[in-house]
mmCIF file of C-alpha atoms in Angstrom:
data_model
loop_
_atom_site.group_PDB
_atom_site.id
_atom_site.type_symbol
_atom_site.label_atom_id
_atom_site.label_comp_id
_atom_site.label_asym_id
_atom_site.label_seq_id
_atom_site.Cartn_x
_atom_site.Cartn_y
_atom_site.Cartn_z
ATOM 1 C CA MET A 1182 -16.163 7.348 -122.127
ATOM 2 C CA ARG A 1183 -19.059 8.662 -124.181
ATOM 3 C CA LYS A 1184 -18.814 8.609 -127.959
ATOM 4 C CA PRO A 1185 -22.374 9.448 -129.061
ATOM 5 C CA THR A 1186 -21.594 9.335 -132.785
ATOM 6 C CA LEU A 1187 -19.912 5.918 -132.597
ATOM 7 C CA SER A 1188 -22.748 4.585 -130.436
ATOM 8 C CA MET A 1189 -25.342 5.840 -132.919
ATOM 9 C CA ILE A 1190 -23.446 4.278 -135.841
ATOM 10 C CA ILE A 1191 -23.293 0.893 -134.069
ATOM 11 C CA ILE A 1192 -26.934 1.005 -132.963
ATOM 12 C CA MET A 1193 -28.253 2.027 -136.380
ATOM 13 C CA SER A 1194 -26.003 -0.466 -138.217
ATOM 14 C CA VAL A 1195 -27.305 -3.336 -136.092
ATOM 15 C CA ILE A 1196 -30.938 -2.252 -136.533
ATOM 16 C CA ILE A 1197 -30.596 -1.800 -140.302
ATOM 17 C CA LEU A 1198 -28.732 -5.098 -140.855
ATOM 18 C CA ASP A 1199 -31.203 -6.924 -138.619
ATOM 19 C CA GLN A 1200 -34.293 -5.491 -140.309
ATOM 20 C CA LEU A 1201 -32.903 -5.975 -143.828
ATOM 21 C CA THR A 1202 -32.089 -9.642 -143.199
ATOM 22 C CA LYS A 1203 -35.514 -10.216 -141.637
ATOM 23 C CA ALA A 1204 -37.254 -8.513 -144.576
ATOM 24 C CA LEU A 1205 -35.276 -10.721 -146.962
ATOM 25 C CA ILE A 1206 -36.299 -13.863 -145.060
ATOM 26 C CA VAL A 1207 -39.969 -12.802 -144.972
ATOM 27 C CA HIS A 1208 -39.805 -12.149 -148.730
ATOM 28 C CA LEU A 1209 -37.980 -15.375 -149.664
ATOM 29 C CA ILE A 1210 -39.407 -17.979 -147.283
ATOM 30 C CA PRO A 1211 -43.138 -18.394 -146.695
ATOM 31 C CA TYR A 1212 -44.005 -18.628 -142.998
ATOM 32 C CA SER A 1213 -46.242 -21.453 -141.856
ATOM 33 C CA PRO A 1214 -46.913 -21.846 -138.129
ATOM 34 C CA THR A 1215 -48.362 -25.324 -138.711
ATOM 35 C CA SER A 1216 -45.519 -27.012 -140.612
ATOM 36 C CA TYR A 1217 -41.796 -27.462 -140.056
ATOM 37 C CA PRO A 1218 -39.873 -24.717 -141.899
ATOM 38 C CA THR A 1219 -38.155 -25.662 -145.142
ATOM 39 C CA PRO A 1220 -34.588 -24.330 -145.325
ATOM 40 C CA ILE A 1221 -33.624 -22.188 -148.327
ATOM 41 C CA LEU A 1222 -29.937 -22.721 -147.587
ATOM 42 C CA GLU A 1223 -28.002 -25.497 -145.889
ATOM 43 C CA TRP A 1224 -24.295 -25.464 -145.201
ATOM 44 C CA GLY A 1225 -22.146 -28.288 -143.877
ATOM 45 C CA GLY A 1226 -24.857 -30.885 -144.379
ATOM 46 C CA ASP A 1227 -27.474 -29.614 -141.994
ATOM 47 C CA PHE A 1228 -25.062 -27.843 -139.604
ATOM 48 C CA LEU A 1229 -26.266 -24.354 -140.604
ATOM 49 C CA ARG A 1230 -29.687 -23.769 -142.111
ATOM 50 C CA ILE A 1231 -31.567 -20.620 -143.076
ATOM 51 C CA ILE A 1232 -35.248 -21.058 -142.216
ATOM 52 C CA HIS A 1233 -38.225 -18.829 -141.300
ATOM 53 C CA VAL A 1234 -39.726 -19.152 -137.826
ATOM 54 C CA ARG A 1235 -41.448 -16.679 -135.502
ATOM 55 C CA ASN A 1236 -40.955 -16.161 -131.782
ATOM 56 C CA LEU A 1237 -43.740 -14.573 -129.746
ATOM 57 C CA GLY A 1238 -41.602 -14.624 -126.601
ATOM 58 C CA ALA A 1239 -38.128 -13.517 -125.648
ATOM 59 C CA LEU A 1240 -34.937 -15.561 -125.265
ATOM 60 C CA PHE A 1241 -35.677 -19.243 -126.072
ATOM 61 C CA SER A 1242 -39.382 -18.290 -126.531
ATOM 62 C CA LEU A 1243 -39.699 -17.385 -122.841
ATOM 63 C CA GLY A 1244 -43.038 -15.689 -122.298
ATOM 64 C CA SER A 1245 -44.679 -16.857 -125.515
ATOM 65 C CA SER A 1246 -47.495 -18.510 -123.548
ATOM 66 C CA TRP A 1247 -47.979 -15.721 -120.991
ATOM 67 C CA PRO A 1248 -51.307 -13.899 -120.799
ATOM 68 C CA ALA A 1249 -51.469 -10.936 -123.206
ATOM 69 C CA LEU A 1250 -51.168 -8.299 -120.455
ATOM 70 C CA PHE A 1251 -47.970 -9.836 -119.041
ATOM 71 C CA ASN A 1252 -46.588 -10.257 -122.540
ATOM 72 C CA ILE A 1253 -47.228 -6.600 -123.424
ATOM 73 C CA LEU A 1254 -45.855 -5.324 -120.117
ATOM 74 C CA LEU A 1255 -42.801 -7.582 -119.755
ATOM 75 C CA LEU A 1256 -41.811 -8.019 -123.407
ATOM 76 C CA LYS A 1257 -42.768 -4.649 -124.892
ATOM 77 C CA ILE A 1258 -43.356 -1.740 -122.500
ATOM 78 C CA ILE A 1259 -40.652 -2.305 -119.859
ATOM 79 C CA PRO A 1260 -37.938 -3.325 -122.381
ATOM 80 C CA LEU A 1261 -38.820 -0.359 -124.623
ATOM 81 C CA LEU A 1262 -38.479 2.085 -121.708
ATOM 82 C CA LEU A 1263 -35.153 0.499 -120.734
ATOM 83 C CA LEU A 1264 -33.872 0.667 -124.325
ATOM 84 C CA LEU A 1265 -34.852 4.343 -124.608
ATOM 85 C CA TYR A 1266 -33.041 5.136 -121.333
ATOM 86 C CA LEU A 1267 -29.895 3.261 -122.411
ATOM 87 C CA MET A 1268 -29.967 4.938 -125.811
ATOM 88 C CA PHE A 1269 -30.235 8.324 -124.079
ATOM 89 C CA LEU A 1270 -27.145 7.517 -121.983
ATOM 90 C CA LEU A 1271 -25.230 6.550 -125.115
ATOM 91 C CA VAL A 1272 -26.227 9.189 -127.668
ATOM 92 C CA ALA A 1273 -27.609 12.254 -125.860
ATOM 93 C CA PRO A 1274 -25.673 15.450 -126.633
ATOM 94 C CA GLN A 1275 -23.185 16.318 -123.888
ATOM 95 C CA LYS A 1276 -25.124 19.452 -122.858
ATOM 96 C CA ILE A 1277 -28.235 17.408 -122.153
ATOM 97 C CA TYR A 1278 -26.349 14.450 -120.681
ATOM 98 C CA THR A 1279 -24.575 16.606 -118.086
ATOM 99 C CA ARG A 1280 -27.949 17.902 -116.865
ATOM 100 C CA THR A 1281 -28.991 14.351 -116.013
ATOM 101 C CA PRO A 1282 -28.712 13.605 -112.258
ATOM 102 C CA LYS A 1283 -25.351 11.951 -111.533
ATOM 103 C CA LYS A 1284 -26.958 8.867 -110.016
ATOM 104 C CA LEU A 1285 -28.658 8.203 -113.380
ATOM 105 C CA ARG A 1286 -25.418 8.466 -115.397
ATOM 106 C CA TRP A 1287 -22.804 5.786 -115.967
ATOM 107 C CA GLU A 1288 -19.092 6.047 -116.506
ATOM 108 C CA LEU A 1289 -18.315 3.517 -119.218
ATOM 109 C CA SER A 1290 -15.032 2.371 -120.693
ATOM 110 C CA ALA A 1291 -14.731 2.317 -124.484
ATOM 111 C CA MET A 1292 -15.374 -1.441 -124.561
ATOM 112 C CA GLN A 1293 -18.424 -1.125 -122.289
ATOM 113 C CA MET A 1294 -19.799 1.686 -124.462
ATOM 114 C CA ILE A 1295 -19.352 -0.407 -127.615
ATOM 115 C CA ALA A 1296 -20.894 -3.467 -125.938
ATOM 116 C CA LEU A 1297 -23.876 -1.483 -124.691
ATOM 117 C CA SER A 1298 -24.343 -0.011 -128.174
ATOM 118 C CA PHE A 1299 -24.531 -3.520 -129.676
ATOM 119 C CA ALA A 1300 -26.999 -4.581 -126.955
ATOM 120 C CA VAL A 1301 -29.217 -1.541 -127.566
ATOM 121 C CA GLY A 1302 -29.115 -2.062 -131.350
ATOM 122 C CA GLY A 1303 -30.052 -5.719 -130.941
ATOM 123 C CA GLY A 1304 -32.753 -4.865 -128.439
ATOM 124 C CA PHE A 1305 -34.313 -2.317 -130.776
ATOM 125 C CA GLY A 1306 -34.050 -4.727 -133.728
ATOM 126 C CA ASN A 1307 -36.174 -7.311 -131.937
ATOM 127 C CA MET A 1308 -38.429 -4.654 -130.358
ATOM 128 C CA ILE A 1309 -39.371 -3.423 -133.834
ATOM 129 C CA ASP A 1310 -40.557 -6.960 -134.628
ATOM 130 C CA ARG A 1311 -42.443 -7.306 -131.337
ATOM 131 C CA ILE A 1312 -44.338 -4.094 -132.031
ATOM 132 C CA LEU A 1313 -44.822 -4.280 -135.823
ATOM 133 C CA ARG A 1314 -45.028 -8.020 -136.544
ATOM 134 C CA PRO A 1315 -48.073 -9.606 -134.875
ATOM 135 C CA LYS A 1316 -46.827 -13.126 -135.698
ATOM 136 C CA GLY A 1317 -43.663 -12.489 -133.641
ATOM 137 C CA VAL A 1318 -39.963 -11.816 -134.013
ATOM 138 C CA VAL A 1319 -38.480 -13.243 -137.228
ATOM 139 C CA ASP A 1320 -35.736 -15.793 -136.506
ATOM 140 C CA PHE A 1321 -33.884 -17.564 -139.295
ATOM 141 C CA ILE A 1322 -30.416 -18.870 -138.336
ATOM 142 C CA ASP A 1323 -30.672 -22.525 -137.328
ATOM 143 C CA ILE A 1324 -27.565 -24.382 -136.102
ATOM 144 C CA LYS A 1325 -27.100 -28.068 -135.281
ATOM 145 C CA PHE A 1326 -26.040 -28.548 -131.650
ATOM 146 C CA TYR A 1327 -25.242 -32.280 -131.705
ATOM 147 C CA GLY A 1328 -27.157 -33.148 -128.539
ATOM 148 C CA LEU A 1329 -25.237 -30.771 -126.272
ATOM 149 C CA PHE A 1330 -27.377 -29.742 -123.283
ATOM 150 C CA GLY A 1331 -30.023 -32.087 -124.680
ATOM 151 C CA LEU A 1332 -30.483 -29.945 -127.799
ATOM 152 C CA GLU A 1333 -30.229 -31.339 -131.308
ATOM 153 C CA ARG A 1334 -30.513 -27.805 -132.691
ATOM 154 C CA TRP A 1335 -29.775 -24.493 -130.983
ATOM 155 C CA PRO A 1336 -32.848 -22.220 -130.727
ATOM 156 C CA THR A 1337 -33.224 -20.331 -134.003
ATOM 157 C CA PHE A 1338 -31.933 -16.744 -133.851
ATOM 158 C CA ASN A 1339 -31.344 -13.572 -135.885
ATOM 159 C CA VAL A 1340 -28.861 -10.689 -136.332
ATOM 160 C CA ALA A 1341 -30.272 -8.756 -133.352
ATOM 161 C CA ASP A 1342 -29.702 -11.792 -131.137
ATOM 162 C CA MET A 1343 -26.104 -12.041 -132.390
ATOM 163 C CA ALA A 1344 -25.542 -8.376 -131.485
ATOM 164 C CA VAL A 1345 -26.784 -9.006 -127.942
ATOM 165 C CA VAL A 1346 -24.539 -12.084 -127.594
ATOM 166 C CA LEU A 1347 -21.587 -10.039 -128.878
ATOM 167 C CA ALA A 1348 -22.417 -7.375 -126.267
ATOM 168 C CA VAL A 1349 -22.459 -9.922 -123.442
ATOM 169 C CA THR A 1350 -19.160 -11.381 -124.692
ATOM 170 C CA LEU A 1351 -17.553 -7.922 -124.738
ATOM 171 C CA PHE A 1352 -18.816 -7.209 -121.209
ATOM 172 C CA ILE A 1353 -17.338 -10.512 -119.982
ATOM 173 C CA ILE A 1354 -13.989 -9.793 -121.679
ATOM 174 C CA HIS A 1355 -13.980 -6.309 -120.135
ATOM 175 C CA GLU A 1356 -14.639 -7.699 -116.656
ATOM 176 C CA ILE A 1357 -11.881 -10.307 -117.008
ATOM 177 C CA GLN A 1358 -9.425 -7.655 -118.214
ATOM 178 C CA SER A 1359 -10.434 -5.309 -115.375
ATOM 179 C CA GLU A 1360 -9.957 -8.037 -112.781
ATOM 180 C CA ILE A 1361 -6.507 -8.923 -114.165
ATOM 181 C CA LYS A 1362 -5.554 -5.235 -114.085
ATOM 182 C CA ARG A 1363 -6.785 -4.846 -110.470
ATOM 183 C CA LYS A 1364 -4.768 -7.885 -109.374
ATOM 184 C CA ARG A 1365 -1.624 -6.584 -111.091
ATOM 185 C CA GLU A 1366 -2.033 -3.170 -109.469
ATOM 186 C CA ALA A 1367 -2.592 -4.786 -106.068
ATOM 187 C CA LYS A 1368 0.678 -6.737 -106.465
ATOM 188 C CA HIS A 1369 2.626 -3.554 -107.193
ATOM 189 C CA GLU A 1370 1.317 -1.704 -104.126
#
């Protein structure tokens, strides 16, 4: 199910909210790569903190120490091309979309379309930082993790990251629902 207008609204909302919150953090909290960030807000003791850190890599800083060529190729060029392709699938006008070869098109349910829209919005939010902010992606939400998985604090994240996590969650829910539906239909046959 393609709903280009809804997809565009979700994508743009995520990008705008992400970039506005990052701009606010950059304005309110000085960034210092050499000292531990000072929170401007703490909630629940130190459970939730708003800080200013930068990430030159991807998820959990993966790739931050790669050579520049790998970093540019694997964290900027390839993801940007993928994001542009996914955005085309979601928001291209029907006339143009139907001219795309069938093997390059996807049939998505409403939930998959919404999930993919959140993922694309989050991807573009962080891609803007990767391209325009030489010090890295702005992360600012810092949560205590109480030693789970050996982590005292969860890796710091931002609104774009939350949109991607929401997308993955929606995809998982969709797959669980689809599997339950398939099993019910198989019982009735």
